[in-house]
XYZ file of N, CA and C in Angstrom:
165
model
N 27.738 1.811 -30.164
C 28.651 2.526 -31.034
C 27.885 3.455 -31.964
N 26.763 2.952 -32.522
C 26.014 3.783 -33.460
C 25.239 4.885 -32.747
N 24.966 4.730 -31.465
C 24.257 5.737 -30.687
C 25.201 6.776 -30.099
N 26.454 6.735 -30.516
C 27.469 7.621 -29.955
C 27.137 9.089 -30.180
N 26.645 9.430 -31.341
C 26.375 10.822 -31.659
C 24.880 11.150 -31.643
N 24.097 10.245 -31.108
C 22.655 10.448 -31.050
C 22.334 11.547 -30.038
N 21.513 12.501 -30.440
C 21.121 13.568 -29.534
C 20.005 13.084 -28.627
N 19.948 13.671 -27.453
C 18.896 13.322 -26.510
C 17.590 13.956 -26.954
N 16.508 13.266 -26.668
C 15.199 13.823 -26.974
C 14.890 14.917 -25.952
N 13.891 15.725 -26.246
C 13.508 16.802 -25.344
C 13.071 16.241 -23.985
N 12.425 15.098 -24.022
C 11.968 14.463 -22.790
C 13.155 14.031 -21.919
N 14.176 13.475 -22.544
C 15.367 13.059 -21.805
C 16.096 14.255 -21.196
N 16.167 15.344 -21.940
C 16.819 16.559 -21.453
C 16.064 17.109 -20.244
N 14.732 17.138 -20.329
C 13.927 17.642 -19.221
C 14.052 16.736 -17.994
N 14.094 15.429 -18.206
C 14.272 14.500 -17.081
C 15.608 14.723 -16.393
N 16.657 14.951 -17.171
C 17.978 15.218 -16.593
C 17.962 16.511 -15.784
N 17.313 17.557 -16.312
C 17.221 18.829 -15.588
C 16.456 18.642 -14.283
N 15.358 17.879 -14.338
C 14.546 17.630 -13.150
C 15.380 16.940 -12.067
N 16.093 15.894 -12.453
C 16.909 15.164 -11.485
C 17.989 16.059 -10.876
N 18.619 16.864 -11.712
C 19.675 17.758 -11.239
C 19.127 18.780 -10.243
N 17.972 19.370 -10.561
C 17.368 20.348 -9.660
C 16.958 19.719 -8.335
N 16.432 18.519 -8.381
C 16.024 17.855 -7.140
C 17.241 17.507 -6.270
N 18.348 17.136 -6.897
C 19.573 16.870 -6.141
C 20.078 18.152 -5.481
N 20.054 19.253 -6.232
C 20.482 20.531 -5.677
C 19.580 20.948 -4.523
N 18.275 20.758 -4.678
C 17.332 21.107 -3.623
C 17.613 20.294 -2.361
N 17.910 19.024 -2.540
C 18.205 18.169 -1.392
C 19.470 18.632 -0.670
N 20.492 18.988 -1.431
C 21.737 19.452 -0.826
C 21.537 20.785 -0.099
N 20.735 21.663 -0.680
C 20.506 22.974 -0.069
C 19.564 22.907 1.128
N 18.802 21.844 1.242
C 17.792 21.764 2.295
C 18.390 21.857 3.702
N 19.643 21.492 3.841
C 20.263 21.556 5.165
C 20.890 22.913 5.462
N 21.181 23.688 4.421
C 21.874 24.952 4.656
C 21.033 26.187 4.344
N 20.225 26.126 3.280
C 19.467 27.311 2.882
C 18.096 26.870 2.385
N 17.132 26.958 3.259
C 15.792 26.448 2.959
C 15.121 27.222 1.829
N 15.349 28.535 1.765
C 14.710 29.354 0.731
C 15.190 28.942 -0.661
N 16.492 28.782 -0.822
C 17.031 28.345 -2.116
C 16.559 26.939 -2.459
N 16.469 26.098 -1.447
C 15.977 24.738 -1.665
C 14.550 24.768 -2.195
N 13.712 25.599 -1.609
C 12.322 25.715 -2.056
C 12.239 26.234 -3.485
N 13.130 27.158 -3.843
C 13.154 27.686 -5.208
C 13.523 26.594 -6.211
N 14.480 25.752 -5.848
C 14.886 24.651 -6.728
C 13.754 23.646 -6.898
N 13.033 23.384 -5.821
C 11.895 22.458 -5.896
C 10.827 23.039 -6.807
N 10.589 24.343 -6.704
C 9.599 24.994 -7.562
C 10.007 24.871 -9.034
N 11.274 25.127 -9.333
C 11.763 24.997 -10.712
C 11.590 23.554 -11.203
N 11.888 22.602 -10.344
C 11.746 21.189 -10.712
C 10.282 20.848 -10.987
N 9.369 21.408 -10.209
C 7.947 21.152 -10.427
C 7.481 21.716 -11.766
N 8.011 22.882 -12.149
C 7.672 23.475 -13.447
C 8.165 22.583 -14.590
N 9.339 22.016 -14.430
C 9.873 21.115 -15.447
C 9.041 19.838 -15.502
N 8.589 19.368 -14.340
C 7.752 18.165 -14.310
C 6.437 18.410 -15.056
N 5.897 19.609 -14.949
C 4.678 19.945 -15.685
C 4.931 19.841 -17.191
N 6.095 20.295 -17.646
C 6.451 20.205 -19.065
C 6.601 18.745 -19.476
N 7.190 17.926 -18.607
C 7.374 16.510 -18.900
C 6.024 15.828 -19.072
N 5.104 16.108 -18.152
C 3.766 15.508 -18.219
C 3.063 15.940 -19.505
N 3.220 17.198 -19.861
C 2.589 17.710 -21.078
C 3.143 17.005 -22.321
N 4.437 16.732 -22.350
C 5.049 16.052 -23.495
C 4.635 14.582 -23.567
N 4.412 13.967 -22.416
C 4.056 12.561 -22.407
C 2.629 12.306 -22.906
N 1.804 13.328 -22.870
C 0.414 13.148 -23.316
C 0.290 13.202 -24.804
């Protein structure tokens, strides 16, 4: 109840974006390989930011 209005940390936001991009890449992998590769690249860039924040 008290965490109802708690904002997500930057790390949580980046993790959510990473998961969303990877899901999109997986869905696109069967229909459009180029777009799928672009989504994977974006996800990798976000993962680099996540690793940097964790250090």
